[in-house]
Tab-separated table of C-alpha atoms in Angstrom:
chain	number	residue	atom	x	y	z
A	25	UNK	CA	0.000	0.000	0.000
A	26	UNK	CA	1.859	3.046	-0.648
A	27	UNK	CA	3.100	5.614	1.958
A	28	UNK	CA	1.674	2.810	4.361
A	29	UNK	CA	4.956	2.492	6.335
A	30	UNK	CA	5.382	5.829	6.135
A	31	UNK	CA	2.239	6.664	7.914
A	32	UNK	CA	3.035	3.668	10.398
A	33	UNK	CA	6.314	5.855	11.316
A	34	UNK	CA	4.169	9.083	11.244
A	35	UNK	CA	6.996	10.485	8.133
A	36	UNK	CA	4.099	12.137	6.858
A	37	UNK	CA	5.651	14.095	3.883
A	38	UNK	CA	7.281	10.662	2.480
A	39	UNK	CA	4.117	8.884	2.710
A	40	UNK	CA	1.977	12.281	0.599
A	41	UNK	CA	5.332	11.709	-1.501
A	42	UNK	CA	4.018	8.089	-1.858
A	43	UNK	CA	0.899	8.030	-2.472
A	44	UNK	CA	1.216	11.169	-4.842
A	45	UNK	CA	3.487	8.798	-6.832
A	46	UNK	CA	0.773	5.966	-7.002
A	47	UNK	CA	-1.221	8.452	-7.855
A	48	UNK	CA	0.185	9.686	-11.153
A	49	UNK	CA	0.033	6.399	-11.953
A	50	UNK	CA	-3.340	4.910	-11.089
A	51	UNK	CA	-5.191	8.165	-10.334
A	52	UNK	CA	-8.337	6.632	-8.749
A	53	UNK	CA	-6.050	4.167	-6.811
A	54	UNK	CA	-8.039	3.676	-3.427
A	55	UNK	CA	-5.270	3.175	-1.143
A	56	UNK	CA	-3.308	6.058	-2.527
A	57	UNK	CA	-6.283	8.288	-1.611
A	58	UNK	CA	-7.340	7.762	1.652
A	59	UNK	CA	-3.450	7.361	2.171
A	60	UNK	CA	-3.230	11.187	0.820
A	61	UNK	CA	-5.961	12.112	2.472
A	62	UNK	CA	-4.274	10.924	5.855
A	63	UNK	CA	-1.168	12.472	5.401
A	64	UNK	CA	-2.513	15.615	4.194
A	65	UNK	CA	-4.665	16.029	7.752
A	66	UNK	CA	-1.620	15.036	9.408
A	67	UNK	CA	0.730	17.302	7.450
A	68	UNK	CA	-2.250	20.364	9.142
A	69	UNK	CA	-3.230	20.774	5.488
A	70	UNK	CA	-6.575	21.038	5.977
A	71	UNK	CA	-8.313	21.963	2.634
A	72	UNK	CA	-5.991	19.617	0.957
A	73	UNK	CA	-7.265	16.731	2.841
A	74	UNK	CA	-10.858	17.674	2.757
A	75	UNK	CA	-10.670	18.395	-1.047
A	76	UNK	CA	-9.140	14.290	-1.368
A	77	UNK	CA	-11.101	13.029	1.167
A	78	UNK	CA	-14.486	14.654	-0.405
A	79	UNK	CA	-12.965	12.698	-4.183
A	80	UNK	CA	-13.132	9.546	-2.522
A	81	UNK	CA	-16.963	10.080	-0.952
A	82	UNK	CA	-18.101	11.175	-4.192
A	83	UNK	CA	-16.711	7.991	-6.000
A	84	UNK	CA	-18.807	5.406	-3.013
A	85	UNK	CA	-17.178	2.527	-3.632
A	86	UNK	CA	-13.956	2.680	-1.323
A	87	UNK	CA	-12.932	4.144	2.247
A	88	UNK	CA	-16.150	6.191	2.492
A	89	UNK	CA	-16.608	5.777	6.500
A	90	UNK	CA	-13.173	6.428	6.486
A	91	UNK	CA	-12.668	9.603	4.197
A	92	UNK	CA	-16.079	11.041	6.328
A	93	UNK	CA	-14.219	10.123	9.561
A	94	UNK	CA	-10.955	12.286	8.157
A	95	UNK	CA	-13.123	15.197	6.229
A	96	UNK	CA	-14.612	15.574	9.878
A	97	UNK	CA	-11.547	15.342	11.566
A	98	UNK	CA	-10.393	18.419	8.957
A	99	UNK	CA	-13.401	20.087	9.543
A	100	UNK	CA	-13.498	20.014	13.415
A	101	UNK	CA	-9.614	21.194	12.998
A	102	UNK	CA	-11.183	24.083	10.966
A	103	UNK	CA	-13.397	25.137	13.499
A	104	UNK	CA	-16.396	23.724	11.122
A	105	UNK	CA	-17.840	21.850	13.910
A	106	UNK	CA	-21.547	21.838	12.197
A	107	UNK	CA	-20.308	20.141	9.015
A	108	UNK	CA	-17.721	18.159	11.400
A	109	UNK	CA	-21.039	16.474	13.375
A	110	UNK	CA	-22.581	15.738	9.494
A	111	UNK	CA	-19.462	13.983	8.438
A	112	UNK	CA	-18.864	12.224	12.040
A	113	UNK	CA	-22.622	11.359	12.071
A	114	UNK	CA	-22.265	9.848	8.331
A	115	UNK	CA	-19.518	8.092	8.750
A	116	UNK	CA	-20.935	6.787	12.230
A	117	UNK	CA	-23.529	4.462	10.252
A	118	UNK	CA	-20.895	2.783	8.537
A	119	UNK	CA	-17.920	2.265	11.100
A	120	UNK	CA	-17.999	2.335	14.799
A	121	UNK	CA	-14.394	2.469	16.676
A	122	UNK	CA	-13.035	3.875	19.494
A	123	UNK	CA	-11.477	7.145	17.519
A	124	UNK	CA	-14.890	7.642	15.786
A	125	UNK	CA	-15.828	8.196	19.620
A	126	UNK	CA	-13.313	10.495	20.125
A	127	UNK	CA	-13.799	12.443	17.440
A	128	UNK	CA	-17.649	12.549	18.046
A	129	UNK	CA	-17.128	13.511	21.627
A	130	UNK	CA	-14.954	16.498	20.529
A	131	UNK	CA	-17.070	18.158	18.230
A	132	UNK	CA	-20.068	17.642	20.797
A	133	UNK	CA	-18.382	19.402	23.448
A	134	UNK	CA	-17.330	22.505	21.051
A	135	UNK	CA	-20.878	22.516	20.270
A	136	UNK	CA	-22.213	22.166	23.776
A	137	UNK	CA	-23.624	19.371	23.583
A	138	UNK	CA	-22.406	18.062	26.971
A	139	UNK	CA	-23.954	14.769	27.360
A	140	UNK	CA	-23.593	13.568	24.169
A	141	UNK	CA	-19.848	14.138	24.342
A	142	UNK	CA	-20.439	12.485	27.592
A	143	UNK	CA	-21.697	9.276	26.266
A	144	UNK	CA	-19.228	9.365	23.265
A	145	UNK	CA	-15.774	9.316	25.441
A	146	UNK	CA	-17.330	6.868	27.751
A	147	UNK	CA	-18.651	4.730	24.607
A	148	UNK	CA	-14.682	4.898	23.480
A	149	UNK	CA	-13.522	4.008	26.888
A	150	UNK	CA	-15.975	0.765	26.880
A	151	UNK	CA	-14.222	0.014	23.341
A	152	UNK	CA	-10.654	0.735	24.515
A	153	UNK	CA	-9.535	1.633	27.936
A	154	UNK	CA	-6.248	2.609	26.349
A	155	UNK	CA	-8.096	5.717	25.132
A	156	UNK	CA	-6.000	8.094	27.311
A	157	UNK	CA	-7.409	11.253	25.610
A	158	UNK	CA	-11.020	10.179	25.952
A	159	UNK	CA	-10.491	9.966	29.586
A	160	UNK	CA	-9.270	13.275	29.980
A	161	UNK	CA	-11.822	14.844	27.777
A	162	UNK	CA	-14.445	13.141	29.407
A	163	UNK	CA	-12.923	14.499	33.135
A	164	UNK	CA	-13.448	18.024	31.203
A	165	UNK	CA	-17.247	17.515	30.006
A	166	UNK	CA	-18.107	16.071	33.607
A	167	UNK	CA	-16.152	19.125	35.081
A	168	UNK	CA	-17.930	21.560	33.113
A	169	UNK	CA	-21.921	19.659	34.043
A	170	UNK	CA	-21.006	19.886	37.616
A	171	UNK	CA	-20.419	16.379	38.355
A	172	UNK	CA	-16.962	16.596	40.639
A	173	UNK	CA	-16.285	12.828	41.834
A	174	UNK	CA	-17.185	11.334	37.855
A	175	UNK	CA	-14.906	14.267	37.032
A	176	UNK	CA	-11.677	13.401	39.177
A	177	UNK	CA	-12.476	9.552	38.343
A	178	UNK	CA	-11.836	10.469	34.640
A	179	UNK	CA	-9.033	12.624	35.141
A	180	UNK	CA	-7.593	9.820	37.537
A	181	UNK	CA	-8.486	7.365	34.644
A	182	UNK	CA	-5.958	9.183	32.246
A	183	UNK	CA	-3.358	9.768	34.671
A	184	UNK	CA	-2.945	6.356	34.504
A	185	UNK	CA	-3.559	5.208	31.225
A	186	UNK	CA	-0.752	7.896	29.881
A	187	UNK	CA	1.414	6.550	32.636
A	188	UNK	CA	0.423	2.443	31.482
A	189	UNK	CA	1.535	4.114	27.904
A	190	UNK	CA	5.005	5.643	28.898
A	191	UNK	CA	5.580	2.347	30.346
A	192	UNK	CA	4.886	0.239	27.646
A	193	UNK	CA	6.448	2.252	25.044
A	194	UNK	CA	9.183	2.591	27.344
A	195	UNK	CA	9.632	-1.190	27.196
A	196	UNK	CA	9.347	-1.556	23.946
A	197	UNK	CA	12.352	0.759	23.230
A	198	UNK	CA	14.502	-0.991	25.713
A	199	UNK	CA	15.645	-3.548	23.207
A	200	UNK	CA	16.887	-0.484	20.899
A	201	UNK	CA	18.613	1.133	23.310
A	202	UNK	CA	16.216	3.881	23.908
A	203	UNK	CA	14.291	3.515	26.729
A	204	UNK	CA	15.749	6.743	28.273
């Protein structure tokens, strides 16, 4: 898949290099595009990414949920958090996951829509405890609708899982000499 191991290492400018390459070669190559599409959001170009991810909803046949999960993802990073909840909800119907959570939960709680951002960082939390940034998000939402124990008890929740993280990614650089 091109730019795939590019994207695993997060070299996001190799993997656009990649998948531009496949590109001018098989120009509706599926891979290639959602593969552009996720280095361009990564990359913090924005319109880029909306602009592939929109070619690839308009064609219907490949990577639909995920090209709606990354246009929203671009949108919410724009601020666009109306279109962001269209896309989210969209893509929502066709693949449920722990970061389509997330991202639902985010653009909730910019729109102030408290307790269904509530629900959405829990729902990710049921999927994945390892969702460190859904527990600290959802320490925020409780925070802001008053409720102080649920609050600390989320906030205590990601303490933990970012500290479970540094340890295990800590161990896994060990063997490379770089578990400084």
């Amino acid at each position: 898949t091109p730019g795939k191991v590019d994207q695993m290492n997060e070299a996001w400018t190799e993997g656009l290099a990649a998948c531009d390459a496949a590109l001018s070669l098989v120009p509706d190559h599926p891979d290639a595009q959602i593969g552009r599409t996720i280095s361009l959001s990564n990359l913090g170009r924005n319109l880029e990414a909306i602009e592939a991810a929109t070619r690839l909803i308009d064609g219907g046949t490949w990577f639909v949920a995920q090209a709606l999960y990354w246009r929203a993802w671009n949108r919410f990073e724009l601020m666009d958090y109306l279109s962001a909840r269209q896309d989210a909800d969209r893509a929502r119907v066709m693949m449920i996951n722990p970061g389509m959570y997330l991202l639902s939960g985010v653009i909730d709680w910019r729109l102030g829509r408290l307790e269904g951002a509530e629900r959405d960082f829990e729902e990710a939390l049921r999927m994945d405890f390892g969702q460190c940034e859904a527990a600290s998000f959802l320490g925020g939402v409780r925070n802001q609708r008053s409720k102080v124990p649920e609050s600390l008890a989320a906030f205590k929740q990601a303490v933990q899982c970012y500290d479970l993280a540094i340890t295990v990614r800590r161990a896994a650089l060990a063997p490379l000499g770089g578990a400084g």
